[in-house]
Structure formats: C-alpha cells, structure tokens
Short mmCIF file of C-alpha atoms in Angstrom, two decimals:
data_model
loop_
_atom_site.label_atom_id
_atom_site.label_comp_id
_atom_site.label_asym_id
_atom_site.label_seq_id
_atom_site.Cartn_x
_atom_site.Cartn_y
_atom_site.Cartn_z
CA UNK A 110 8.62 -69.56 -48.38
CA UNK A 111 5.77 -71.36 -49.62
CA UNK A 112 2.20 -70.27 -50.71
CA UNK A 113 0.18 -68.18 -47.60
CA UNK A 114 -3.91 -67.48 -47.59
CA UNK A 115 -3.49 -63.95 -45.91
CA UNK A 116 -7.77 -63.74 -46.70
CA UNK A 117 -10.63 -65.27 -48.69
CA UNK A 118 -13.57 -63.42 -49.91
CA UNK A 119 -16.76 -64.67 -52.31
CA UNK A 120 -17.70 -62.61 -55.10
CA UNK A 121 -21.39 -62.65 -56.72
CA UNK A 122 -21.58 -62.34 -60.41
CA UNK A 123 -23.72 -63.84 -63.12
CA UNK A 124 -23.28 -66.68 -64.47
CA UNK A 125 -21.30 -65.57 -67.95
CA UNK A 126 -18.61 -64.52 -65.65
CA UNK A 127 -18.85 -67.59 -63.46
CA UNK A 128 -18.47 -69.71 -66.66
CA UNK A 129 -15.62 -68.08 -68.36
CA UNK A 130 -13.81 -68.09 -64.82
CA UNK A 131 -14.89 -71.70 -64.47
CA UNK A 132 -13.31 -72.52 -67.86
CA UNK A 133 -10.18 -70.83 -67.54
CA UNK A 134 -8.83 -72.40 -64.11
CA UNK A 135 -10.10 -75.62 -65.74
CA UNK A 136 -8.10 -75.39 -68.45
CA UNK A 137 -4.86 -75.40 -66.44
CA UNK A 138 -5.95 -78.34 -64.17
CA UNK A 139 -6.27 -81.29 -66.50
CA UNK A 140 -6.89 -83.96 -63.34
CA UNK A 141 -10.34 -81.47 -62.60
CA UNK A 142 -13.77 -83.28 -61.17
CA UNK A 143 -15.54 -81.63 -63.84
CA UNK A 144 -14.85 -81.94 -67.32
CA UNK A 145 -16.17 -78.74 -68.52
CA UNK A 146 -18.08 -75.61 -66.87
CA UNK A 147 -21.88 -76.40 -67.92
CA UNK A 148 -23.50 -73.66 -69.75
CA UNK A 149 -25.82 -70.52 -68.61
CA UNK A 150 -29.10 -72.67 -68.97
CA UNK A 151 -27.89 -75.71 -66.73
CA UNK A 152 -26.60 -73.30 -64.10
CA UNK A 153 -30.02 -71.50 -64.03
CA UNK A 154 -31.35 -72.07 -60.96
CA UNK A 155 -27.48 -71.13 -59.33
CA UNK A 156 -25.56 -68.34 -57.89
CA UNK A 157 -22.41 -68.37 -58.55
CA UNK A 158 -19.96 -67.39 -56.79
CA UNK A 159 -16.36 -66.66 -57.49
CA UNK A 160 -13.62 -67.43 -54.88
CA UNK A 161 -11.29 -64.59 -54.06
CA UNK A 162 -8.12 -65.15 -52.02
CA UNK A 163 -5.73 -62.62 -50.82
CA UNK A 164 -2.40 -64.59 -51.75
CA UNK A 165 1.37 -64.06 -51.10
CA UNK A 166 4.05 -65.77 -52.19
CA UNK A 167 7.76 -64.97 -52.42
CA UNK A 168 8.17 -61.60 -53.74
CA UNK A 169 4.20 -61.36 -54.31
CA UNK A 170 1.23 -60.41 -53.05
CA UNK A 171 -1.65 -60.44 -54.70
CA UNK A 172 -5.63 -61.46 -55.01
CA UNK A 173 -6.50 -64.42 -56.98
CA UNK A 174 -9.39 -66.01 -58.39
CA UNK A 175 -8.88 -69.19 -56.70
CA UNK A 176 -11.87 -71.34 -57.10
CA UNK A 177 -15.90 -71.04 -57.26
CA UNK A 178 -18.93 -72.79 -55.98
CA UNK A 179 -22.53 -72.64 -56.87
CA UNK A 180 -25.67 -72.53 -54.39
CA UNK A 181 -29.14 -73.54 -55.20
CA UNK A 182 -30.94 -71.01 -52.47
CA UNK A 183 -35.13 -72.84 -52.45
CA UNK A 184 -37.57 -71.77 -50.40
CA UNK A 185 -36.56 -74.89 -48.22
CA UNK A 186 -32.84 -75.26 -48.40
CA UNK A 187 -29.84 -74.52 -49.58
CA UNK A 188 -27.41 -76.57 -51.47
CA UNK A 189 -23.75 -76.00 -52.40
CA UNK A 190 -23.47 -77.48 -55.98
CA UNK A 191 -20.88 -76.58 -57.66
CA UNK A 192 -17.60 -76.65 -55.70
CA UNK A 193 -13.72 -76.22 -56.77
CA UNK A 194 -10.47 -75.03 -56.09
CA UNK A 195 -7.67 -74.59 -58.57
CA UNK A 196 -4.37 -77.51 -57.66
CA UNK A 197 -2.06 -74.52 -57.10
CA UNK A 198 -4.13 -73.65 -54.01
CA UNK A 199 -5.47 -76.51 -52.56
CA UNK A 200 -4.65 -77.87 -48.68
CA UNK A 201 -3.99 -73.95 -47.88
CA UNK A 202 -7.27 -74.01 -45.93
CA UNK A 203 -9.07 -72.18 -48.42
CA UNK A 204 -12.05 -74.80 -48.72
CA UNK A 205 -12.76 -73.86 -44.82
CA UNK A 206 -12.54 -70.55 -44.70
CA UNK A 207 -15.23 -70.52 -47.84
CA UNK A 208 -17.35 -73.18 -45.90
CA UNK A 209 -17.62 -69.81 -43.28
CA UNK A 210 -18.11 -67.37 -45.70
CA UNK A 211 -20.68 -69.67 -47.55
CA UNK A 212 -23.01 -70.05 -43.68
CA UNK A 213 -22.56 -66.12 -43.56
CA UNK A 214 -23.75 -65.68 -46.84
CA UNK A 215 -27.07 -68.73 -46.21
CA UNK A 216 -27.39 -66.84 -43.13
CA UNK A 217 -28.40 -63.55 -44.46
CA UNK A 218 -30.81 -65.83 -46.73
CA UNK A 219 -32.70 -66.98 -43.40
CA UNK A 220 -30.93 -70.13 -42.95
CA UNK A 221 -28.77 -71.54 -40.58
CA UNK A 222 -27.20 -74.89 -42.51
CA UNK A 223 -26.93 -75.57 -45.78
CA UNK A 224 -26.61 -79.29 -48.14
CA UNK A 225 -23.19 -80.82 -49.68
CA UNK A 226 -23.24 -84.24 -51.49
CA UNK A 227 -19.88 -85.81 -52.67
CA UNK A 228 -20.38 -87.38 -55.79
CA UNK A 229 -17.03 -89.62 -55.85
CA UNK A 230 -15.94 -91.08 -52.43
CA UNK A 231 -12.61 -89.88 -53.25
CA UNK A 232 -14.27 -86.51 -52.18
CA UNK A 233 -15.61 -87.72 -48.52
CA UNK A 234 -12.01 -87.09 -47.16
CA UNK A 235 -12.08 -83.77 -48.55
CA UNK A 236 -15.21 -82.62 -47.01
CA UNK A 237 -14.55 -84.07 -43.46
CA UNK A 238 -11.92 -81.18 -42.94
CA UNK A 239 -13.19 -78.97 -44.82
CA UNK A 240 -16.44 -78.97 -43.11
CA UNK A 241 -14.80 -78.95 -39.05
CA UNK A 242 -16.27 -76.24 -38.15
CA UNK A 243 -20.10 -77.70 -38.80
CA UNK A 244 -22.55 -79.89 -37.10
CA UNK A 245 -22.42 -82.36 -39.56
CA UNK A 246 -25.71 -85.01 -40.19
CA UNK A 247 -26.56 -87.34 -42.55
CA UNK A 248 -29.16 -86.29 -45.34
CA UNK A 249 -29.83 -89.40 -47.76
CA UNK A 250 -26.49 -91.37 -49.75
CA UNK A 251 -23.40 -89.20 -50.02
CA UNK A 252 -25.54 -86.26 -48.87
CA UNK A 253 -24.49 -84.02 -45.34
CA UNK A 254 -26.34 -80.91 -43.80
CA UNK A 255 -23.52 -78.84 -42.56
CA UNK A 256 -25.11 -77.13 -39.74
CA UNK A 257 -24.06 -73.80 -38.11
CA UNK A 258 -27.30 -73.41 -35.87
CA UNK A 259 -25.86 -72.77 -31.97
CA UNK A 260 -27.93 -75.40 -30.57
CA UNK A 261 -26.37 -77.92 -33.31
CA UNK A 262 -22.97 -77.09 -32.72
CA UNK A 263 -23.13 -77.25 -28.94
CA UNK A 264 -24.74 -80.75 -29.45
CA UNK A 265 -21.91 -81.77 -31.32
CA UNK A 266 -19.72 -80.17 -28.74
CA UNK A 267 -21.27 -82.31 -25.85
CA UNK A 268 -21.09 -85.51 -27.85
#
C-alpha cells in the first residue's frame, strides 16, 4: 500500500512558525526550489500558511505538515507567493486540493481569483494540473489568474 491523502487542511500562523516549519522540511529535501526560508522581515507583507494533510500509510495514520504557501492579500489582489510541498508527498494531489482551500480562504477575503507566477519553466507543468479546477488567464510573463468566479468557469466550460 502506498502513501493516501485521506484530507488537507491550511493552518494560519505567524511567520516564526512558518519559518522554522519552512526550514525543517527544507532541510530533508536537498533538490528544493528555494534555497533557504527568507526571514520574518522579507515575509512581511505574507500570510503564511502551513499545509496540513491527513496521511495514512501502512500501519499509520497520521496528520502531517506537508508543505506551506504564502499569500500577499492587497487591496487589489491576491497572490500566492510562496508555494511548496515536501518530495515524500508530492503527485498525491495535495497541490489541488490546497489550490481549493486557498479560493475558499481568498473568498472569505472578497475575492474570487487569485495570482500564481512560475519562476522556472520547469514549474509550468506543475501548475497546469494543479490548477484544473480554475479558469486560468494570462496576467503578464510566467504570471496566471486562477479564477474561481462562476461566470469564468462556465466560460471555460463552453470553450
């Protein structure tokens, strides 16, 4: 039996916690995107959210800290900076189901979409499933607007 997602939830906290997370599931993934978790001044304008996932394996069951992301919430927008998952848990869906957390969570902020850029094009592949669900547009080079307005996602539907 191999790894199962049973649930994923996000989890608020400040940034001290989202940094010492951050740097210990970095530590055991030595291929990571990001070299090191910034500190509490360049994540400033950020929540942070922690990535909670309801796992089992054989013989366990358990809830893991599986990842975390970062939004930027303006008066404007809303961007999803910060983005990762730890290697043990990737390409169990877990990067979708917190793609529909994350418009639940913009929703209750007044929005109904929210920003992603890919900084590597190794990463485009990566957000074209993850981001399935969406209405997906074009917002400047290597930027998207995942949308999860109705009218959006019927128009996407029809096309």
């Amino acid at each position: 039996m191999s790894v199962s997602v049973l649930d994923i939830q996000l989890e608020s906290v400040d940034r001290a916690v989202a940094i010492d997370v951050g740097t210990s599931l970095l530590q055991n993934d030595p291929d990571s995107p990001f070299h090191a978790v910034v500190d509490d001044q360049d994540m400033i304008d950020e929540r942070c959210l922690l990535i909670l996932a309801d796992i089992e394996e054989p013989e366990l069951r358990t809830t893991a800290r599986v990842g975390f992301c970062t939004v930027r919430v303006c008066d404007e927008f809303v961007e999803l900076y910060r983005f990762y998952v730890a290697p043990h848990f990737r390409r169990l869906g877990i990067a979708r189901k917190t793609l529909a957390l994350l418009s639940e969570y913009v929703s209750n902020e007044g929005f109904t979409d929210f920003y992603i850029e890919a900084t590597k094009k190794e990463a485009l592949e990566f957000w074209a499933v993850a981001a399935e669900d969406f209405a997906v547009f074009p917002a400047g080079h290597m930027k998207w607007r995942l949308s999860f307005a109705p009218e959006d996602l019927q128009s996407r539907e029809q096309s």
